[in-house]
Amino acid sequence: MGRADGSERQVSAADVDDSEASILHVDMDAFFASVELLERPDARGKPAIVGHAGGRGVVTSATYEARRYGVRSAMPMSQALRLCPNAIILPPHYDRYTEYSRKVMDIFHEVTPLVEPLSIDEAFLDVAGARRLLGSPRRIAELIRSRVHEETGLTCSVGVAATKFMAKLASGRAKPDGLLVIPRSETLSFLRPLPVGALWGVGASTQSSLERMGLLTVADLADAPLGVLQKAVGDASGRRLHELANGRDPRRVVTESREKSIGHENTFGVDVSDVDQLRRELLRLSGRVGERLRKHELEARTVAIKVRFSDFRTITRSRTLAEPTNVGRRLFEEAWDVFDALGLDVRQTPIRLIGVRAEQLLDAGGDSLALWDPDEEWRETERTLDAVSARFGRGAIGPASLVRRSRDADDEEQDGRNPKYVSD
């Protein structure tokens, strides 16, 4: 994957196109920061950070100029200013982000009805049915980029490919303000040289396990016997990675999803600066969310975390899953990866509240074209726990790692509508 500062940007030559590459992933560039720059043109081209200065503020977003100094979302503002002392600080305006997101999504829906929003600033589009009217996939991508800029003043990066995974991969490498087309026939030649970390769902732990086995590139994964991968990362994950490494991703663009979400959060009696305690709490909360999803026969396409610091500043981050799930362990693994990616030093910024939320809910066992079930290893175990809880009450049995959990947890159970803001 390209670096977040755009230094490894890759775009297609003007003549690269493919009528079979009809999946687009459109991702707004540094969305929150870009919206703020509309009101602060004097800050364009300069390192700028969105967030509140002073106290224990954290970075909400940053321009690419600031990112080149190492500034990242969710980083403590004090650290960001040490890295980039000349940065311009822009206070956030969340109402503006909602307004511009709505404008952008309206443009997408005018191009095709097959739009699958992933967050406030990105979406998949299936443009196969729009080709007769609007032209080739590349032409449609160029049209979208042009309209977004003309009608909002913002820029976006677009990946064009034959599958969702490849389209998202392409948009990430095209940032900022780029267009990358991966023809279907070139899928494998594009994929194979990439590091294993480029595959969807390969976090730091999985990547380390694979690299210890000498599997450094996507080509190594694609050529490895399936049994070897399954031994390294489990049956379901091994199959999933093997499919992706060989360019296979059968998922369609899904336009229908429920607005409701299911979440649990805990406000600690005393601010927490112990990473192990936070990890146990995320595991417990994820288990509760999974239990409620299964009870209502639902699955989630997105998992989000909420973190509130001791100074009451709050951030939320989300991740779209490779496949919908209602398995608590899967929700936890994704939630922990999202939390870990924040790079927080909780000793310096103690946490007052932490929460997990399942979003973009679907009927469980719906019309899925997946060739694998990434959650099968935990699914039966958690169903057994459901049965035990139903008979003996919650807490009768559970993960051993939760035994040390403090008894003073104060749950705030919520069923809400519409996800909170997520960072770009």
Coordinates of C-alpha atoms in Angstrom, one line a residue:
M1 CA 0.0 0.0 0.0
G2 CA 1.1 3.6 -0.6
R3 CA 2.2 5.7 2.3
A4 CA -0.4 7.9 3.9
D5 CA 1.6 11.1 2.9
G6 CA 1.2 10.4 -0.8
S7 CA 4.9 10.0 -1.4
E8 CA 4.3 6.7 -3.2
R9 CA 1.5 7.9 -5.4
Q10 CA 0.7 5.8 -8.5
V11 CA -1.7 6.8 -11.3
S12 CA -2.6 5.3 -14.7
A13 CA -1.5 6.5 -18.1
A14 CA -4.2 8.2 -20.0
D15 CA -4.8 5.3 -22.3
V16 CA -5.3 2.6 -19.6
D17 CA -9.0 1.4 -19.5
D18 CA -11.0 -1.8 -19.3
S19 CA -14.7 -2.3 -19.9
E20 CA -14.6 -5.3 -17.5
A21 CA -13.2 -3.2 -14.6
S22 CA -16.6 -1.8 -13.6
I23 CA -16.1 -1.5 -9.8
L24 CA -15.0 1.9 -8.5
H25 CA -13.8 2.9 -5.1
V26 CA -14.0 6.6 -4.5
D27 CA -12.1 8.0 -1.5
M28 CA -12.0 11.7 -0.6
D29 CA -8.6 13.1 -0.1
A30 CA -7.8 14.2 3.5
F31 CA -11.5 14.9 3.7
F32 CA -11.8 16.8 7.1
A33 CA -8.7 18.9 6.4
S34 CA -9.8 19.6 2.8
V35 CA -13.2 20.8 3.9
E36 CA -11.6 23.1 6.4
L37 CA -9.3 24.5 3.7
L38 CA -12.3 25.7 1.8
E39 CA -12.7 28.4 4.5
R40 CA -9.0 28.9 4.9
P41 CA -7.4 29.2 1.4
D42 CA -4.4 30.9 3.0
A43 CA -3.5 27.5 4.5
R44 CA -3.5 25.6 1.1
G45 CA -0.2 24.0 0.3
K46 CA 1.0 24.3 3.9
P47 CA 1.2 21.8 6.8
A48 CA -2.2 22.1 8.5
I49 CA -3.8 20.0 11.3
V50 CA -7.4 19.7 12.2
G51 CA -8.0 19.5 15.9
H52 CA -8.0 21.5 19.1
A53 CA -4.7 23.0 20.3
G54 CA -3.7 22.9 23.9
G55 CA -4.5 20.5 26.7
R56 CA -4.8 16.9 25.6
G57 CA -6.2 17.5 22.1
V58 CA -5.7 14.9 19.4
V59 CA -5.3 15.2 15.6
T60 CA -8.6 14.7 13.8
S61 CA -7.1 15.0 10.3
A62 CA -4.0 16.5 8.6
T63 CA -3.1 17.8 5.2
Y64 CA -0.7 15.8 3.1
E65 CA 2.0 18.5 3.7
A66 CA 1.7 17.8 7.5
R67 CA 1.6 14.0 7.0
R68 CA 5.0 14.2 5.4
Y69 CA 6.3 15.3 8.9
G70 CA 4.8 12.1 10.4
V71 CA 1.6 13.6 11.6
R72 CA -1.3 11.1 11.7
S73 CA -4.9 11.1 12.8
A74 CA -5.5 10.4 16.5
M75 CA -2.0 11.4 17.4
P76 CA -1.8 13.7 20.5
M77 CA -1.7 17.3 19.3
S78 CA 1.4 17.9 21.4
Q79 CA 3.3 15.2 19.6
A80 CA 2.1 16.4 16.2
L81 CA 3.3 20.0 16.9
R82 CA 6.7 18.6 18.0
L83 CA 7.0 16.9 14.6
C84 CA 5.6 19.8 12.7
P85 CA 6.0 23.0 14.8
N86 CA 5.0 25.3 12.0
A87 CA 1.7 23.6 11.3
I88 CA -1.5 25.7 11.1
I89 CA -4.2 24.5 13.5
L90 CA -7.7 24.3 12.1
P91 CA -10.6 23.7 14.6
P92 CA -13.0 21.0 13.4
H93 CA -16.5 21.7 12.1
Y94 CA -18.4 18.4 12.0
D95 CA -21.6 19.9 10.5
R96 CA -19.6 20.9 7.4
Y97 CA -18.3 17.4 7.0
T98 CA -21.8 16.0 7.0
E99 CA -22.9 18.6 4.5
Y100 CA -20.1 17.9 2.0
S101 CA -20.4 14.2 2.4
R102 CA -24.1 14.4 1.4
K103 CA -23.1 16.5 -1.7
V104 CA -20.5 13.9 -2.7
M105 CA -22.8 11.0 -2.2
D106 CA -25.5 12.7 -4.3
I107 CA -23.1 12.9 -7.2
F108 CA -22.3 9.2 -6.9
H109 CA -26.0 8.3 -6.9
E110 CA -26.6 10.5 -10.0
V111 CA -24.0 8.3 -11.8
T112 CA -25.3 4.9 -10.7
P113 CA -27.9 3.6 -8.3
L114 CA -25.4 1.0 -7.2
V115 CA -23.6 2.9 -4.5
E116 CA -22.3 1.3 -1.2
P117 CA -21.1 4.0 1.2
L118 CA -18.3 2.7 3.6
S119 CA -18.0 5.9 5.7
I120 CA -18.6 9.6 5.5
D121 CA -15.9 10.0 2.8
E122 CA -15.7 6.8 0.7
A123 CA -17.9 4.5 -1.3
F124 CA -17.9 1.6 -3.8
L125 CA -19.8 2.1 -7.1
D126 CA -20.8 -0.5 -9.7
V127 CA -20.9 1.3 -13.0
A128 CA -21.5 -1.6 -15.3
G129 CA -25.0 -0.4 -16.1
A130 CA -23.9 3.2 -16.6
R131 CA -21.4 2.4 -19.4
R132 CA -23.8 2.7 -22.3
L133 CA -24.9 6.2 -21.2
L134 CA -21.6 7.6 -19.7
G135 CA -18.8 5.6 -21.3
S136 CA -16.1 3.4 -20.1
P137 CA -15.2 2.9 -16.4
R138 CA -12.3 5.2 -16.7
R139 CA -14.4 7.9 -18.4
I140 CA -17.0 7.5 -15.6
A141 CA -14.2 7.8 -12.9
E142 CA -12.9 11.0 -14.6
L143 CA -16.5 12.4 -14.7
I144 CA -16.9 11.7 -11.0
R145 CA -13.6 13.4 -10.1
S146 CA -14.4 16.4 -12.3
R147 CA -17.9 16.8 -10.8
V148 CA -16.7 16.4 -7.2
H149 CA -14.1 19.1 -7.7
E150 CA -16.4 21.5 -9.7
E151 CA -19.3 21.2 -7.3
T152 CA -17.5 21.0 -3.9
G153 CA -14.0 22.3 -4.4
L154 CA -12.7 19.0 -3.0
T155 CA -10.6 16.3 -4.6
C156 CA -10.9 12.6 -4.5
S157 CA -8.9 9.5 -5.6
V158 CA -10.5 6.7 -7.5
G159 CA -9.5 3.1 -8.0
V160 CA -11.0 1.2 -11.0
A161 CA -10.9 -2.6 -11.1
A162 CA -12.9 -5.8 -11.6
T163 CA -13.3 -6.5 -7.9
K164 CA -14.0 -4.5 -4.7
F165 CA -10.7 -5.4 -3.1
M166 CA -8.6 -4.3 -6.1
A167 CA -10.6 -1.1 -6.5
K168 CA -10.0 -0.1 -2.9
L169 CA -6.3 -1.1 -3.2
A170 CA -6.0 1.1 -6.3
S171 CA -7.6 4.2 -4.8
G172 CA -5.2 4.0 -1.8
R173 CA -2.2 3.9 -4.1
A174 CA -3.6 6.8 -6.2
K175 CA -3.8 9.3 -3.3
P176 CA -3.9 12.2 -3.4
D177 CA -6.1 13.4 -6.3
G178 CA -5.3 10.5 -8.5
L179 CA -6.9 7.8 -10.7
L180 CA -5.6 4.3 -11.0
V181 CA -7.1 1.7 -13.3
I182 CA -6.2 -2.0 -12.9
P183 CA -7.6 -3.9 -15.9
R184 CA -8.9 -7.4 -15.1
S185 CA -6.2 -9.0 -17.2
E186 CA -3.5 -7.3 -15.2
T187 CA -4.9 -8.1 -11.7
L188 CA -2.3 -10.7 -10.8
S189 CA 0.6 -8.9 -12.3
F190 CA -0.3 -5.9 -10.2
L191 CA -0.9 -7.9 -7.0
R192 CA 2.0 -10.4 -7.0
P193 CA 4.9 -8.0 -6.3
L194 CA 3.1 -6.3 -3.4
P195 CA 4.0 -7.0 0.3
V196 CA 1.7 -9.3 2.1
G197 CA 0.5 -6.3 4.2
A198 CA -1.3 -5.0 1.1
L199 CA -3.9 -7.7 1.4
W200 CA -7.2 -6.7 3.1
G201 CA -7.3 -8.0 6.6
V202 CA -3.6 -8.6 7.1
G203 CA -2.8 -6.7 10.3
A204 CA 0.6 -6.4 12.0
S205 CA 0.3 -9.7 13.8
T206 CA -0.7 -11.7 10.8
Q207 CA 1.9 -10.1 8.7
S208 CA 4.6 -11.0 11.2
S209 CA 3.4 -14.6 11.3
L210 CA 3.5 -14.8 7.5
E211 CA 6.9 -13.2 7.2
R212 CA 8.4 -15.6 9.8
M213 CA 7.5 -18.3 7.4
G214 CA 9.2 -16.5 4.5
L215 CA 6.0 -15.4 2.9
L216 CA 6.9 -11.8 2.1
T217 CA 5.0 -10.9 -1.0
V218 CA 1.5 -11.6 -2.3
A219 CA 3.1 -13.9 -4.9
D220 CA 4.5 -16.0 -2.0
L221 CA 1.0 -16.3 -0.6
A222 CA -0.6 -17.1 -3.9
D223 CA 2.0 -19.9 -4.6
A224 CA 2.0 -21.3 -1.1
P225 CA 0.0 -24.5 -0.5
L226 CA -3.4 -23.7 1.1
G227 CA -2.6 -26.0 4.0
V228 CA 0.6 -24.1 4.9
L229 CA -1.4 -20.8 5.1
Q230 CA -4.2 -22.4 7.2
K231 CA -1.6 -23.8 9.6
A232 CA -0.1 -20.3 9.9
V233 CA -3.3 -18.2 10.3
G234 CA -6.2 -20.6 10.7
D235 CA -8.5 -22.4 8.2
A236 CA -10.8 -19.5 7.4
S237 CA -8.2 -16.8 7.3
G238 CA -5.9 -19.0 5.3
R239 CA -8.6 -19.6 2.6
R240 CA -9.5 -15.9 2.5
L241 CA -5.9 -14.8 2.0
H242 CA -5.3 -17.4 -0.6
E243 CA -8.3 -16.2 -2.6
L244 CA -7.3 -12.6 -2.4
A245 CA -3.7 -13.3 -3.3
N246 CA -5.0 -15.0 -6.4
G247 CA -7.2 -12.0 -7.3
R248 CA -10.5 -13.6 -6.4
D249 CA -13.1 -11.5 -4.6
P250 CA -16.7 -12.3 -5.4
R251 CA -18.4 -9.6 -3.3
R252 CA -20.9 -7.4 -5.0
V253 CA -21.7 -3.7 -4.3
V254 CA -24.4 -3.8 -1.7
T255 CA -26.8 -0.9 -1.7
E256 CA -29.2 -1.9 1.0
S257 CA -28.3 -1.8 4.7
R258 CA -30.0 -0.9 7.9
E259 CA -29.3 2.5 9.5
K260 CA -29.4 1.0 13.1
S261 CA -26.3 0.1 14.9
I262 CA -25.6 -2.0 18.0
G263 CA -23.0 -0.9 20.5
H264 CA -21.7 -1.1 24.0
E265 CA -19.5 1.3 25.8
N266 CA -18.0 1.6 29.3
T267 CA -17.2 4.7 31.3
F268 CA -14.5 3.8 33.7
G269 CA -14.8 4.9 37.4
V270 CA -11.1 5.9 37.2
D271 CA -9.3 6.9 34.0
V272 CA -7.4 4.0 32.6
S273 CA -3.7 4.1 31.5
D274 CA -3.2 0.3 31.3
V275 CA -3.2 -1.1 27.8
D276 CA -4.0 -4.7 29.0
Q277 CA -7.1 -3.4 30.8
L278 CA -8.3 -1.6 27.7
R279 CA -7.7 -4.7 25.6
R280 CA -9.8 -6.8 28.0
E281 CA -12.6 -4.3 28.0
L282 CA -12.7 -4.2 24.2
L283 CA -12.9 -8.0 24.2
R284 CA -15.8 -7.9 26.7
L285 CA -17.7 -5.2 24.8
S286 CA -17.2 -6.9 21.5
G287 CA -18.5 -10.1 22.9
R288 CA -21.7 -8.3 24.1
V289 CA -22.2 -6.7 20.7
G290 CA -21.8 -10.1 19.0
E291 CA -24.3 -11.7 21.4
R292 CA -26.9 -9.0 20.6
L293 CA -26.3 -9.3 16.8
R294 CA -26.9 -13.0 17.0
K295 CA -30.0 -12.6 19.1
H296 CA -31.5 -10.3 16.5
E297 CA -30.2 -12.5 13.6
L298 CA -28.1 -9.7 12.2
E299 CA -24.5 -9.2 10.9
A300 CA -22.3 -6.1 10.8
R301 CA -20.4 -4.9 7.8
T302 CA -18.5 -2.3 9.8
V303 CA -17.0 -2.2 13.3
A304 CA -16.3 1.2 15.0
I305 CA -14.6 2.1 18.3
K306 CA -15.1 5.1 20.4
V307 CA -12.4 6.5 22.7
R308 CA -13.0 9.4 25.2
F309 CA -10.0 10.8 27.0
S310 CA -9.7 12.2 30.5
D311 CA -10.2 15.7 29.1
F312 CA -13.5 14.6 27.5
R313 CA -12.3 14.8 24.0
T314 CA -13.7 12.0 21.9
I315 CA -12.6 10.2 18.7
T316 CA -14.3 7.5 16.7
R317 CA -12.7 5.3 14.1
S318 CA -14.3 2.5 11.9
R319 CA -13.3 -0.3 9.6
T320 CA -15.3 -2.1 7.0
L321 CA -14.9 -5.9 7.3
A322 CA -14.0 -8.1 4.5
E323 CA -17.2 -10.1 5.2
P324 CA -20.2 -9.3 7.5
T325 CA -20.1 -11.0 10.9
N326 CA -21.8 -11.4 14.2
V327 CA -18.9 -13.1 15.9
G328 CA -17.7 -11.2 18.9
R329 CA -14.1 -12.5 18.5
R330 CA -13.9 -11.2 14.9
L331 CA -15.4 -7.8 16.0
F332 CA -12.8 -7.7 18.8
E333 CA -9.8 -8.5 16.5
E334 CA -10.9 -5.7 14.1
A335 CA -11.6 -3.3 16.9
W336 CA -8.3 -3.9 18.5
D337 CA -6.4 -3.4 15.2
V338 CA -8.2 -0.1 14.8
F339 CA -7.3 0.9 18.4
D340 CA -3.7 -0.2 18.1
A341 CA -3.3 1.8 14.8
L342 CA -4.1 4.9 16.8
G343 CA -0.7 4.6 18.4
L344 CA -1.9 6.2 21.6
D345 CA 0.4 6.5 24.6
V346 CA -2.3 5.9 27.2
R347 CA 0.1 6.6 30.0
Q348 CA 0.2 10.2 28.8
T349 CA -3.4 10.3 27.7
P350 CA -5.5 8.2 30.0
I351 CA -8.9 7.0 28.7
R352 CA -12.2 7.7 30.4
L353 CA -14.5 5.7 28.1
I354 CA -14.1 3.1 25.4
G355 CA -16.8 1.6 23.2
V356 CA -17.4 -0.8 20.3
R357 CA -20.2 -0.5 17.8
A358 CA -21.4 -2.7 15.0
E359 CA -22.7 -0.7 12.0
Q360 CA -24.2 -1.3 8.5
L361 CA -26.3 -4.2 9.7
L362 CA -27.6 -6.9 7.5
D363 CA -29.8 -10.0 7.9
A364 CA -27.6 -12.9 9.0
G365 CA -27.0 -15.6 6.4
G366 CA -28.3 -13.4 3.6
D367 CA -27.4 -13.5 -0.1
S368 CA -23.6 -13.8 0.3
L369 CA -21.3 -14.7 -2.6
A370 CA -18.3 -15.3 -0.3
L371 CA -16.1 -18.3 -0.9
W372 CA -15.0 -18.4 2.7
D373 CA -16.3 -17.9 6.2
P374 CA -13.6 -16.0 8.1
D375 CA -15.5 -16.4 11.4
E376 CA -16.2 -20.2 11.3
E377 CA -13.5 -21.0 13.9
W378 CA -15.2 -18.9 16.6
R379 CA -18.9 -19.1 15.5
E380 CA -19.8 -22.4 17.1
T381 CA -18.0 -21.6 20.3
E382 CA -19.9 -18.4 20.7
R383 CA -23.2 -20.1 19.9
T384 CA -22.5 -22.5 22.7
L385 CA -21.8 -19.5 25.0
D386 CA -25.2 -18.1 24.0
A387 CA -26.9 -21.3 25.0
V388 CA -25.1 -21.3 28.4
S389 CA -25.9 -17.7 29.0
A390 CA -29.6 -18.2 28.2
R391 CA -29.8 -21.0 30.7
F392 CA -27.5 -19.8 33.5
G393 CA -27.3 -16.1 32.9
R394 CA -24.6 -13.9 31.3
G395 CA -21.2 -14.3 33.0
A396 CA -21.6 -18.0 33.8
I397 CA -18.8 -18.7 31.3
G398 CA -16.6 -16.6 29.1
P399 CA -13.0 -15.9 27.9
A400 CA -10.4 -16.5 30.6
S401 CA -8.8 -13.2 29.8
L402 CA -11.9 -11.4 31.2
V403 CA -11.5 -12.9 34.7
R404 CA -9.3 -10.0 35.7
R405 CA -11.9 -7.4 34.6
S406 CA -12.9 -4.9 37.3
R407 CA -16.3 -5.4 38.8
D408 CA -17.1 -1.7 38.7
A409 CA -17.7 -1.5 34.9
D410 CA -20.6 0.7 34.1
D411 CA -22.1 -0.2 30.8
E412 CA -24.0 2.2 28.7
E413 CA -25.9 0.1 26.2
Q414 CA -27.1 1.8 23.1
D415 CA -29.0 1.1 19.9
G416 CA -28.4 4.2 17.8
R417 CA -28.9 5.5 14.2
N418 CA -26.2 6.6 11.9
P419 CA -22.5 6.1 12.7
K420 CA -20.5 8.8 14.3
Y421 CA -17.9 10.7 12.3
V422 CA -14.9 8.7 11.2
S423 CA -11.6 10.0 10.1
D424 CA -10.3 10.0 6.6

